[in-house]
PDB file of C-alpha atoms in Angstrom:
ATOM      1  CA  MET R 444       2.088 -41.163   7.860  1.00  0.00           C
ATOM      2  CA  SER R 445       0.510 -38.937   5.241  1.00  0.00           C
ATOM      3  CA  PRO R 446      -0.177 -35.198   5.055  1.00  0.00           C
ATOM      4  CA  LYS R 447      -3.344 -33.869   6.601  1.00  0.00           C
ATOM      5  CA  HIS R 448      -5.224 -30.704   5.766  1.00  0.00           C
ATOM      6  CA  ARG R 449      -6.629 -28.277   8.288  1.00  0.00           C
ATOM      7  CA  HIS R 450      -7.835 -24.695   8.582  1.00  0.00           C
ATOM      8  CA  VAL R 451      -6.344 -22.484  11.285  1.00  0.00           C
ATOM      9  CA  SER R 452      -7.500 -19.055  12.474  1.00  0.00           C
ATOM     10  CA  ALA R 453      -4.566 -16.663  12.686  1.00  0.00           C
ATOM     11  CA  ASN R 454      -4.229 -12.884  12.525  1.00  0.00           C
ATOM     12  CA  ASP R 455      -7.947 -12.431  11.793  1.00  0.00           C
ATOM     13  CA  ILE R 456      -7.943 -14.718   8.733  1.00  0.00           C
ATOM     14  CA  THR R 457      -8.461 -18.442   8.208  1.00  0.00           C
ATOM     15  CA  MET R 458      -5.457 -20.220   6.704  1.00  0.00           C
ATOM     16  CA  HIS R 459      -5.436 -23.573   4.972  1.00  0.00           C
ATOM     17  CA  CYS R 460      -2.429 -25.689   5.958  1.00  0.00           C
ATOM     18  CA  THR R 461      -0.949 -28.987   4.871  1.00  0.00           C
ATOM     19  CA  GLU R 462       0.725 -30.687   7.836  1.00  0.00           C
ATOM     20  CA  GLN R 463       2.791 -33.802   8.425  1.00  0.00           C
ATOM     21  CA  GLY R 464       4.957 -35.195  11.216  1.00  0.00           C
ATOM     22  CA  GLU R 465       5.699 -34.458  14.857  1.00  0.00           C
ATOM     23  CA  GLY R 466       8.558 -32.599  16.493  1.00  0.00           C
ATOM     24  CA  PRO R 467       9.996 -29.086  16.233  1.00  0.00           C
ATOM     25  CA  LEU R 468       7.861 -26.898  13.984  1.00  0.00           C
ATOM     26  CA  VAL R 469       9.056 -26.050  10.457  1.00  0.00           C
ATOM     27  CA  LEU R 470       6.951 -23.676   8.354  1.00  0.00           C
ATOM     28  CA  LEU R 471       7.239 -23.795   4.561  1.00  0.00           C
ATOM     29  CA  LEU R 472       6.145 -20.567   2.841  1.00  0.00           C
ATOM     30  CA  HIS R 473       5.432 -20.589  -0.903  1.00  0.00           C
ATOM     31  CA  GLY R 474       6.016 -17.896  -3.501  1.00  0.00           C
ATOM     32  CA  PHE R 475       4.210 -16.402  -6.523  1.00  0.00           C
ATOM     33  CA  PRO R 476       2.314 -17.805  -8.304  1.00  0.00           C
ATOM     34  CA  GLU R 477       2.199 -20.924  -6.156  1.00  0.00           C
ATOM     35  CA  THR R 478       0.472 -22.432  -3.112  1.00  0.00           C
ATOM     36  CA  SER R 479       1.441 -24.876  -0.373  1.00  0.00           C
ATOM     37  CA  TYR R 480       1.383 -27.540  -3.120  1.00  0.00           C
ATOM     38  CA  SER R 481       4.811 -26.305  -4.229  1.00  0.00           C
ATOM     39  CA  TRP R 482       6.268 -27.976  -1.093  1.00  0.00           C
ATOM     40  CA  ARG R 483       4.780 -31.415  -1.877  1.00  0.00           C
ATOM     41  CA  HIS R 484       8.256 -33.016  -2.129  1.00  0.00           C
ATOM     42  CA  GLN R 485       9.470 -31.639   1.223  1.00  0.00           C
ATOM     43  CA  LEU R 486       6.695 -32.654   3.613  1.00  0.00           C
ATOM     44  CA  GLN R 487       7.415 -36.358   4.000  1.00  0.00           C
ATOM     45  CA  PRO R 488      11.238 -36.250   4.075  1.00  0.00           C
ATOM     46  CA  LEU R 489      11.259 -33.532   6.743  1.00  0.00           C
ATOM     47  CA  ALA R 490       8.510 -35.268   8.730  1.00  0.00           C
ATOM     48  CA  GLU R 491      10.349 -38.591   8.614  1.00  0.00           C
ATOM     49  CA  ALA R 492      13.436 -36.799   9.950  1.00  0.00           C
ATOM     50  CA  GLY R 493      11.540 -35.812  13.097  1.00  0.00           C
ATOM     51  CA  TYR R 494       9.939 -32.466  12.333  1.00  0.00           C
ATOM     52  CA  ARG R 495       6.401 -31.121  12.392  1.00  0.00           C
ATOM     53  CA  VAL R 496       6.126 -29.631   8.913  1.00  0.00           C
ATOM     54  CA  VAL R 497       3.371 -27.155   8.068  1.00  0.00           C
ATOM     55  CA  ALA R 498       2.934 -25.574   4.631  1.00  0.00           C
ATOM     56  CA  PRO R 499       0.198 -22.902   4.589  1.00  0.00           C
ATOM     57  CA  ASP R 500      -1.527 -21.311   1.657  1.00  0.00           C
ATOM     58  CA  GLN R 501      -0.556 -17.736   2.420  1.00  0.00           C
ATOM     59  CA  ARG R 502      -2.858 -14.719   2.504  1.00  0.00           C
ATOM     60  CA  GLY R 503      -4.615 -14.326  -0.846  1.00  0.00           C
ATOM     61  CA  TYR R 504      -3.790 -17.834  -2.094  1.00  0.00           C
ATOM     62  CA  GLY R 505      -5.430 -21.239  -2.380  1.00  0.00           C
ATOM     63  CA  SER R 506      -7.942 -22.100   0.324  1.00  0.00           C
ATOM     64  CA  THR R 507      -6.771 -19.318   2.660  1.00  0.00           C
ATOM     65  CA  ASP R 508      -8.791 -16.116   2.976  1.00  0.00           C
ATOM     66  CA  CYS R 509      -8.281 -13.399   0.349  1.00  0.00           C
ATOM     67  CA  PRO R 510      -9.174 -10.082   2.044  1.00  0.00           C
ATOM     68  CA  GLU R 511     -10.245  -7.278  -0.268  1.00  0.00           C
ATOM     69  CA  GLY R 512      -8.065  -4.211  -0.625  1.00  0.00           C
ATOM     70  CA  VAL R 513      -4.389  -3.768  -1.478  1.00  0.00           C
ATOM     71  CA  ASP R 514      -3.666  -2.377   1.981  1.00  0.00           C
ATOM     72  CA  ASN R 515      -4.434  -5.780   3.556  1.00  0.00           C
ATOM     73  CA  TYR R 516      -1.284  -7.308   2.062  1.00  0.00           C
ATOM     74  CA  THR R 517       1.594  -5.342   3.603  1.00  0.00           C
ATOM     75  CA  ILE R 518       4.714  -6.985   4.959  1.00  0.00           C
ATOM     76  CA  LEU R 519       3.359  -6.474   8.483  1.00  0.00           C
ATOM     77  CA  HIS R 520       0.188  -8.403   7.597  1.00  0.00           C
ATOM     78  CA  LEU R 521       2.186 -11.230   6.052  1.00  0.00           C
ATOM     79  CA  VAL R 522       4.673 -11.516   8.915  1.00  0.00           C
ATOM     80  CA  GLY R 523       1.734 -11.223  11.304  1.00  0.00           C
ATOM     81  CA  ASP R 524       0.135 -14.219   9.608  1.00  0.00           C
ATOM     82  CA  VAL R 525       3.282 -16.291  10.210  1.00  0.00           C
ATOM     83  CA  VAL R 526       3.521 -15.242  13.853  1.00  0.00           C
ATOM     84  CA  GLY R 527      -0.188 -15.861  14.361  1.00  0.00           C
ATOM     85  CA  LEU R 528       0.050 -19.271  12.709  1.00  0.00           C
ATOM     86  CA  ILE R 529       2.950 -20.364  14.932  1.00  0.00           C
ATOM     87  CA  HIS R 530       0.925 -19.469  18.015  1.00  0.00           C
ATOM     88  CA  ALA R 531      -2.310 -20.950  16.626  1.00  0.00           C
ATOM     89  CA  LEU R 532      -0.479 -24.233  16.124  1.00  0.00           C
ATOM     90  CA  GLY R 533       0.321 -24.207  19.831  1.00  0.00           C
ATOM     91  CA  GLU R 534       4.017 -23.482  19.380  1.00  0.00           C
ATOM     92  CA  LYS R 535       6.318 -20.771  20.715  1.00  0.00           C
ATOM     93  CA  HIS R 536       9.062 -21.092  18.083  1.00  0.00           C
ATOM     94  CA  ALA R 537       9.552 -22.310  14.530  1.00  0.00           C
ATOM     95  CA  VAL R 538      12.094 -22.629  11.781  1.00  0.00           C
ATOM     96  CA  VAL R 539      10.747 -20.549   8.913  1.00  0.00           C
ATOM     97  CA  VAL R 540      11.589 -21.591   5.352  1.00  0.00           C
ATOM     98  CA  GLY R 541      10.437 -19.705   2.272  1.00  0.00           C
ATOM     99  CA  HIS R 542      10.763 -19.760  -1.502  1.00  0.00           C
ATOM    100  CA  ASP R 543      10.499 -16.694  -3.767  1.00  0.00           C
ATOM    101  CA  TRP R 544       8.090 -14.261  -2.053  1.00  0.00           C
ATOM    102  CA  GLY R 545       7.857 -16.766   0.789  1.00  0.00           C
ATOM    103  CA  ALA R 546      11.603 -16.287   1.306  1.00  0.00           C
ATOM    104  CA  ALA R 547      11.062 -12.550   1.673  1.00  0.00           C
ATOM    105  CA  ILE R 548       8.421 -13.261   4.322  1.00  0.00           C
ATOM    106  CA  ALA R 549      10.728 -15.726   6.081  1.00  0.00           C
ATOM    107  CA  TRP R 550      13.613 -13.212   6.167  1.00  0.00           C
ATOM    108  CA  HIS R 551      11.316 -10.451   7.425  1.00  0.00           C
ATOM    109  CA  THR R 552       9.832 -12.715  10.109  1.00  0.00           C
ATOM    110  CA  ALA R 553      13.371 -13.422  11.334  1.00  0.00           C
ATOM    111  CA  LEU R 554      14.154  -9.696  11.195  1.00  0.00           C
ATOM    112  CA  LEU R 555      11.025  -8.477  12.973  1.00  0.00           C
ATOM    113  CA  ARG R 556      10.484 -11.380  15.414  1.00  0.00           C
ATOM    114  CA  PRO R 557      13.798 -13.123  16.093  1.00  0.00           C
ATOM    115  CA  ASP R 558      12.415 -14.171  19.475  1.00  0.00           C
ATOM    116  CA  ILE R 559      10.209 -16.827  17.823  1.00  0.00           C
ATOM    117  CA  VAL R 560      12.418 -17.858  14.875  1.00  0.00           C
ATOM    118  CA  ARG R 561      14.805 -20.729  15.684  1.00  0.00           C
ATOM    119  CA  GLY R 562      16.254 -20.558  12.214  1.00  0.00           C
ATOM    120  CA  VAL R 563      15.467 -19.104   8.804  1.00  0.00           C
ATOM    121  CA  ALA R 564      16.064 -20.460   5.317  1.00  0.00           C
ATOM    122  CA  GLY R 565      15.484 -18.614   2.070  1.00  0.00           C
ATOM    123  CA  VAL R 566      15.223 -20.454  -1.250  1.00  0.00           C
ATOM    124  CA  SER R 567      15.883 -18.371  -4.386  1.00  0.00           C
ATOM    125  CA  VAL R 568      15.426 -14.904  -2.880  1.00  0.00           C
ATOM    126  CA  PRO R 569      18.151 -13.641  -0.508  1.00  0.00           C
ATOM    127  CA  PRO R 570      17.548 -11.144   2.300  1.00  0.00           C
ATOM    128  CA  MET R 571      17.263  -7.699   0.784  1.00  0.00           C
ATOM    129  CA  PRO R 572      18.647  -4.786   2.798  1.00  0.00           C
ATOM    130  CA  ARG R 573      16.339  -1.775   2.866  1.00  0.00           C
ATOM    131  CA  GLY R 574      17.554   0.601   0.172  1.00  0.00           C
ATOM    132  CA  PRO R 575      17.854   4.397   0.219  1.00  0.00           C
ATOM    133  CA  VAL R 576      14.863   4.925  -2.108  1.00  0.00           C
ATOM    134  CA  PRO R 577      11.460   3.233  -2.577  1.00  0.00           C
ATOM    135  CA  PRO R 578      11.932  -0.075  -4.428  1.00  0.00           C
ATOM    136  CA  MET R 579       9.710   0.793  -7.382  1.00  0.00           C
ATOM    137  CA  SER R 580      11.780   3.898  -8.081  1.00  0.00           C
ATOM    138  CA  ASP R 581      14.905   1.751  -7.975  1.00  0.00           C
ATOM    139  CA  ALA R 582      13.324  -0.923 -10.202  1.00  0.00           C
ATOM    140  CA  ARG R 583      12.257   1.616 -12.816  1.00  0.00           C
ATOM    141  CA  GLU R 584      15.747   3.089 -12.917  1.00  0.00           C
ATOM    142  CA  ARG R 585      17.535  -0.264 -13.080  1.00  0.00           C
ATOM    143  CA  PHE R 586      15.199  -2.309 -15.263  1.00  0.00           C
ATOM    144  CA  GLY R 587      12.693   0.069 -16.909  1.00  0.00           C
ATOM    145  CA  GLU R 588       8.915   0.268 -17.070  1.00  0.00           C
ATOM    146  CA  ASP R 589       8.607  -3.225 -18.564  1.00  0.00           C
ATOM    147  CA  PHE R 590      10.091  -4.899 -15.473  1.00  0.00           C
ATOM    148  CA  TYR R 591       7.503  -7.358 -14.173  1.00  0.00           C
ATOM    149  CA  GLN R 592       7.307  -5.845 -10.666  1.00  0.00           C
ATOM    150  CA  VAL R 593       6.584  -2.435 -12.182  1.00  0.00           C
ATOM    151  CA  TYR R 594       3.991  -3.939 -14.545  1.00  0.00           C
ATOM    152  CA  PHE R 595       2.274  -5.666 -11.609  1.00  0.00           C
ATOM    153  CA  GLN R 596       1.561  -2.264 -10.051  1.00  0.00           C
ATOM    154  CA  GLN R 597      -1.096  -1.552 -12.707  1.00  0.00           C
ATOM    155  CA  PRO R 598      -4.600  -2.332 -11.376  1.00  0.00           C
ATOM    156  CA  GLN R 599      -6.148  -5.360 -13.101  1.00  0.00           C
ATOM    157  CA  ALA R 600      -3.654  -5.469 -15.991  1.00  0.00           C
ATOM    158  CA  ALA R 601      -1.715  -8.509 -14.790  1.00  0.00           C
ATOM    159  CA  GLU R 602      -4.905 -10.153 -13.484  1.00  0.00           C
ATOM    160  CA  ALA R 603      -6.440 -10.028 -16.951  1.00  0.00           C
ATOM    161  CA  GLU R 604      -3.339 -11.405 -18.632  1.00  0.00           C
ATOM    162  CA  LEU R 605      -2.709 -14.215 -16.136  1.00  0.00           C
ATOM    163  CA  ALA R 606      -6.368 -15.310 -15.882  1.00  0.00           C
ATOM    164  CA  LYS R 607      -7.152 -15.279 -19.620  1.00  0.00           C
ATOM    165  CA  ASP R 608      -5.913 -18.857 -20.070  1.00  0.00           C
ATOM    166  CA  ILE R 609      -4.776 -20.214 -16.707  1.00  0.00           C
ATOM    167  CA  PRO R 610      -3.454 -23.606 -17.945  1.00  0.00           C
ATOM    168  CA  THR R 611      -1.240 -21.809 -20.478  1.00  0.00           C
ATOM    169  CA  THR R 612      -0.188 -19.289 -17.829  1.00  0.00           C
ATOM    170  CA  PHE R 613       1.251 -22.028 -15.638  1.00  0.00           C
ATOM    171  CA  ARG R 614       2.704 -23.940 -18.555  1.00  0.00           C
ATOM    172  CA  LYS R 615       4.593 -20.794 -19.563  1.00  0.00           C
ATOM    173  CA  VAL R 616       5.581 -19.511 -16.113  1.00  0.00           C
ATOM    174  CA  LEU R 617       6.742 -22.835 -14.667  1.00  0.00           C
ATOM    175  CA  ALA R 618       8.199 -24.474 -17.765  1.00  0.00           C
ATOM    176  CA  GLY R 619       8.417 -21.910 -20.572  1.00  0.00           C
ATOM    177  CA  THR R 620      11.602 -20.688 -22.198  1.00  0.00           C
ATOM    178  CA  PRO R 621      12.253 -16.959 -21.672  1.00  0.00           C
ATOM    179  CA  THR R 622      12.180 -14.977 -24.923  1.00  0.00           C
ATOM    180  CA  GLY R 623      12.798 -11.501 -23.479  1.00  0.00           C
ATOM    181  CA  GLU R 624      10.075  -9.817 -25.534  1.00  0.00           C
ATOM    182  CA  GLY R 625       6.418  -8.898 -25.223  1.00  0.00           C
ATOM    183  CA  SER R 626       4.058  -8.670 -22.258  1.00  0.00           C
ATOM    184  CA  PHE R 627       4.727 -10.591 -19.038  1.00  0.00           C
ATOM    185  CA  LEU R 628       3.509 -13.931 -20.401  1.00  0.00           C
ATOM    186  CA  GLY R 629       4.688 -12.979 -23.862  1.00  0.00           C
ATOM    187  CA  ARG R 630       8.231 -13.241 -22.556  1.00  0.00           C
ATOM    188  CA  PHE R 631       7.831 -17.019 -22.228  1.00  0.00           C
ATOM    189  CA  ALA R 632       7.485 -19.523 -25.040  1.00  0.00           C
ATOM    190  CA  VAL R 633       5.090 -22.418 -24.491  1.00  0.00           C
ATOM    191  CA  PRO R 634       7.239 -25.527 -23.947  1.00  0.00           C
ATOM    192  CA  GLU R 635       6.907 -28.347 -26.451  1.00  0.00           C
ATOM    193  CA  SER R 636       6.977 -30.789 -23.539  1.00  0.00           C
ATOM    194  CA  LEU R 637       7.048 -30.542 -19.769  1.00  0.00           C
ATOM    195  CA  PRO R 638      10.309 -30.997 -17.838  1.00  0.00           C
ATOM    196  CA  GLY R 639      10.662 -34.157 -15.815  1.00  0.00           C
ATOM    197  CA  TRP R 640       9.937 -32.393 -12.528  1.00  0.00           C
ATOM    198  CA  LEU R 641       6.525 -31.064 -13.639  1.00  0.00           C
ATOM    199  CA  THR R 642       3.545 -33.245 -14.538  1.00  0.00           C
ATOM    200  CA  GLU R 643       0.199 -32.540 -16.152  1.00  0.00           C
ATOM    201  CA  ALA R 644      -1.362 -33.351 -12.778  1.00  0.00           C
ATOM    202  CA  ASP R 645       0.802 -30.693 -11.119  1.00  0.00           C
ATOM    203  CA  LEU R 646      -0.315 -28.116 -13.688  1.00  0.00           C
ATOM    204  CA  ALA R 647      -3.937 -29.128 -13.190  1.00  0.00           C
ATOM    205  CA  THR R 648      -3.606 -28.622  -9.429  1.00  0.00           C
ATOM    206  CA  PHE R 649      -2.205 -25.100  -9.744  1.00  0.00           C
ATOM    207  CA  THR R 650      -4.734 -24.277 -12.480  1.00  0.00           C
ATOM    208  CA  GLY R 651      -7.642 -25.391 -10.332  1.00  0.00           C
ATOM    209  CA  GLN R 652      -6.452 -23.429  -7.321  1.00  0.00           C
ATOM    210  CA  PHE R 653      -5.999 -20.159  -9.230  1.00  0.00           C
ATOM    211  CA  ALA R 654      -9.185 -20.627 -11.234  1.00  0.00           C
ATOM    212  CA  THR R 655     -10.948 -20.453  -7.867  1.00  0.00           C
ATOM    213  CA  THR R 656      -9.041 -17.593  -6.220  1.00  0.00           C
ATOM    214  CA  GLY R 657      -7.710 -15.561  -9.133  1.00  0.00           C
ATOM    215  CA  PHE R 658      -4.386 -13.729  -8.994  1.00  0.00           C
ATOM    216  CA  THR R 659      -5.265 -10.475  -7.213  1.00  0.00           C
ATOM    217  CA  GLY R 660      -4.245 -11.628  -3.735  1.00  0.00           C
ATOM    218  CA  GLY R 661      -0.739 -12.570  -4.816  1.00  0.00           C
ATOM    219  CA  LEU R 662      -0.329  -9.487  -7.000  1.00  0.00           C
ATOM    220  CA  ASN R 663      -1.295  -7.294  -4.048  1.00  0.00           C
ATOM    221  CA  TRP R 664       1.929  -8.397  -2.344  1.00  0.00           C
ATOM    222  CA  TYR R 665       3.844  -6.637  -5.138  1.00  0.00           C
ATOM    223  CA  ARG R 666       1.596  -3.582  -4.897  1.00  0.00           C
ATOM    224  CA  ASN R 667       2.806  -3.014  -1.343  1.00  0.00           C
ATOM    225  CA  LEU R 668       6.530  -2.952  -2.101  1.00  0.00           C
ATOM    226  CA  ASP R 669       6.817   0.824  -1.683  1.00  0.00           C
ATOM    227  CA  ARG R 670       4.510   0.805   1.331  1.00  0.00           C
ATOM    228  CA  ASN R 671       6.618  -1.950   2.903  1.00  0.00           C
ATOM    229  CA  TRP R 672       9.694   0.239   2.437  1.00  0.00           C
ATOM    230  CA  GLU R 673       7.928   2.973   4.407  1.00  0.00           C
ATOM    231  CA  LEU R 674       6.716   0.587   7.119  1.00  0.00           C
ATOM    232  CA  THR R 675      10.149  -0.938   7.741  1.00  0.00           C
ATOM    233  CA  ALA R 676      12.093   2.295   8.226  1.00  0.00           C
ATOM    234  CA  ALA R 677      12.630   1.430  11.891  1.00  0.00           C
ATOM    235  CA  TRP R 678      14.615  -1.671  10.845  1.00  0.00           C
ATOM    236  CA  GLN R 679      17.031   0.154   8.555  1.00  0.00           C
ATOM    237  CA  ASP R 680      20.404  -1.664   8.677  1.00  0.00           C
ATOM    238  CA  ALA R 681      19.156  -4.075  11.365  1.00  0.00           C
ATOM    239  CA  PRO R 682      20.725  -7.554  11.087  1.00  0.00           C
ATOM    240  CA  ILE R 683      18.866 -10.845  10.672  1.00  0.00           C
ATOM    241  CA  VAL R 684      20.216 -12.608  13.758  1.00  0.00           C
ATOM    242  CA  PRO R 685      18.739 -16.159  13.802  1.00  0.00           C
ATOM    243  CA  PRO R 686      20.802 -18.960  12.238  1.00  0.00           C
ATOM    244  CA  ALA R 687      20.290 -18.796   8.489  1.00  0.00           C
ATOM    245  CA  LEU R 688      20.570 -20.792   5.261  1.00  0.00           C
ATOM    246  CA  TYR R 689      20.382 -19.595   1.663  1.00  0.00           C
ATOM    247  CA  VAL R 690      19.657 -21.920  -1.274  1.00  0.00           C
ATOM    248  CA  ILE R 691      19.592 -20.891  -4.953  1.00  0.00           C
ATOM    249  CA  GLY R 692      19.414 -22.712  -8.271  1.00  0.00           C
ATOM    250  CA  GLU R 693      22.305 -22.528 -10.713  1.00  0.00           C
ATOM    251  CA  HIS R 694      20.079 -21.038 -13.437  1.00  0.00           C
ATOM    252  CA  ASP R 695      17.677 -19.030 -11.270  1.00  0.00           C
ATOM    253  CA  PHE R 696      16.832 -15.678 -12.905  1.00  0.00           C
ATOM    254  CA  VAL R 697      16.931 -14.099  -9.430  1.00  0.00           C
ATOM    255  CA  ARG R 698      20.739 -14.190  -9.663  1.00  0.00           C
ATOM    256  CA  SER R 699      20.633 -11.346 -12.189  1.00  0.00           C
ATOM    257  CA  VAL R 700      18.367  -9.215  -9.984  1.00  0.00           C
ATOM    258  CA  CYS R 701      19.694 -10.098  -6.517  1.00  0.00           C
ATOM    259  CA  PRO R 702      23.279 -11.385  -6.781  1.00  0.00           C
ATOM    260  CA  PRO R 703      24.069 -13.969  -4.064  1.00  0.00           C
ATOM    261  CA  ASP R 704      27.317 -12.141  -3.270  1.00  0.00           C
ATOM    262  CA  MET R 705      25.299  -9.560  -1.327  1.00  0.00           C
ATOM    263  CA  LEU R 706      25.388 -12.183   1.438  1.00  0.00           C
ATOM    264  CA  GLU R 707      29.130 -11.663   1.704  1.00  0.00           C
ATOM    265  CA  ASN R 708      28.274  -8.709   3.947  1.00  0.00           C
ATOM    266  CA  PRO R 709      28.438 -10.335   7.418  1.00  0.00           C
ATOM    267  CA  ALA R 710      26.518  -7.467   8.997  1.00  0.00           C
ATOM    268  CA  LEU R 711      23.388  -8.444   7.067  1.00  0.00           C
ATOM    269  CA  VAL R 712      23.101 -12.068   8.282  1.00  0.00           C
ATOM    270  CA  PRO R 713      25.797 -12.613  10.911  1.00  0.00           C
ATOM    271  CA  ASP R 714      24.900 -16.278  11.543  1.00  0.00           C
ATOM    272  CA  LEU R 715      24.679 -17.448   7.934  1.00  0.00           C
ATOM    273  CA  ARG R 716      25.450 -21.166   8.206  1.00  0.00           C
ATOM    274  CA  ALA R 717      25.644 -21.998   4.484  1.00  0.00           C
ATOM    275  CA  VAL R 718      24.982 -20.857   0.924  1.00  0.00           C
ATOM    276  CA  VAL R 719      23.946 -23.813  -1.224  1.00  0.00           C
ATOM    277  CA  ASP R 720      24.054 -23.663  -5.019  1.00  0.00           C
ATOM    278  CA  VAL R 721      21.742 -26.237  -6.553  1.00  0.00           C
ATOM    279  CA  PRO R 722      23.113 -27.462  -9.894  1.00  0.00           C
ATOM    280  CA  ASP R 723      20.914 -27.664 -12.983  1.00  0.00           C
ATOM    281  CA  SER R 724      18.025 -25.849 -11.305  1.00  0.00           C
ATOM    282  CA  GLY R 725      16.012 -22.839 -12.334  1.00  0.00           C
ATOM    283  CA  HIS R 726      13.773 -20.690 -10.163  1.00  0.00           C
ATOM    284  CA  TRP R 727      11.327 -23.360  -8.920  1.00  0.00           C
ATOM    285  CA  THR R 728      14.079 -24.924  -6.863  1.00  0.00           C
ATOM    286  CA  GLN R 729      12.309 -27.169  -4.344  1.00  0.00           C
ATOM    287  CA  GLN R 730      10.107 -28.569  -7.103  1.00  0.00           C
ATOM    288  CA  GLU R 731      12.903 -28.987  -9.659  1.00  0.00           C
ATOM    289  CA  ARG R 732      15.572 -30.487  -7.410  1.00  0.00           C
ATOM    290  CA  PRO R 733      13.824 -31.782  -4.271  1.00  0.00           C
ATOM    291  CA  ALA R 734      16.565 -34.190  -3.195  1.00  0.00           C
ATOM    292  CA  GLU R 735      19.212 -31.467  -3.123  1.00  0.00           C
ATOM    293  CA  VAL R 736      16.927 -28.962  -1.413  1.00  0.00           C
ATOM    294  CA  ASN R 737      15.797 -31.509   1.179  1.00  0.00           C
ATOM    295  CA  LYS R 738      19.399 -32.393   2.002  1.00  0.00           C
ATOM    296  CA  ALA R 739      20.302 -28.724   2.419  1.00  0.00           C
ATOM    297  CA  LEU R 740      17.306 -28.126   4.661  1.00  0.00           C
ATOM    298  CA  LEU R 741      17.925 -31.206   6.793  1.00  0.00           C
ATOM    299  CA  ASP R 742      21.629 -30.435   7.197  1.00  0.00           C
ATOM    300  CA  PHE R 743      20.614 -26.977   8.411  1.00  0.00           C
ATOM    301  CA  LEU R 744      17.759 -28.151  10.643  1.00  0.00           C
ATOM    302  CA  ASN R 745      19.810 -30.913  12.251  1.00  0.00           C
ATOM    303  CA  GLY R 746      22.555 -28.416  13.062  1.00  0.00           C
ATOM    304  CA  LEU R 747      20.308 -26.092  15.052  1.00  0.00           C
TER     305      LEU R 747
END
């Protein structure tokens, strides 16, 4: 049994998916700047455990369509892609798992369409309650104009920086040591050697994918953060009701931005089954510590 690749029409776009196994559907949603390749260590273990595992390249990434225009990347488009994909795969329900931005999409899919989500798991990024002010205003006040999400709002600035030398971009972002100074990439030092979890072949795969698509699609997700706040007003204070799991690495930088203790509010995710801290892991959790992440996911899936 090996992964197969297919293209699926969903929500008026064509999505590339990597699929393996048979059984209840589990969707794996990647983050930024990644593709479905970031879930390469999860496909076989979950498939061998009796699940149909599908990892799509999301809107604007990899071999999936990249519509033009920032307004084609709102949270409603991205959740719509997940809902459309579940139905296009011939299923009525799925467990939705996401990492980084993919976690935000997974949480929002569970929030907006709990009728089709059997369970939801977020890796790295916890569910974020809708705040009292637009998120970019909050980010500027808390972290300043140099905060990466604020920087990403500038048209073409981040594209130019990230695409100037794509192999170095991924070497820095995935394996670099934070320095805390300079532009976005300037805040990372080029590693002298790659960590054990990341190979030159892995870097070449990501480099090739983004050399083809560029970075605009993924950056457009960030450029809709304030618009998403406006679009989700009707769900203010609404709970995420499907069974849920949260997984975060011990050294993940997200801890300083979104403290895990926000999940101590039971009104936010009333059926939170577990919070799993992954030791000796940074932000790229399912790539860095696949055995621990796979165990957490399978414990959760088998308990549904």
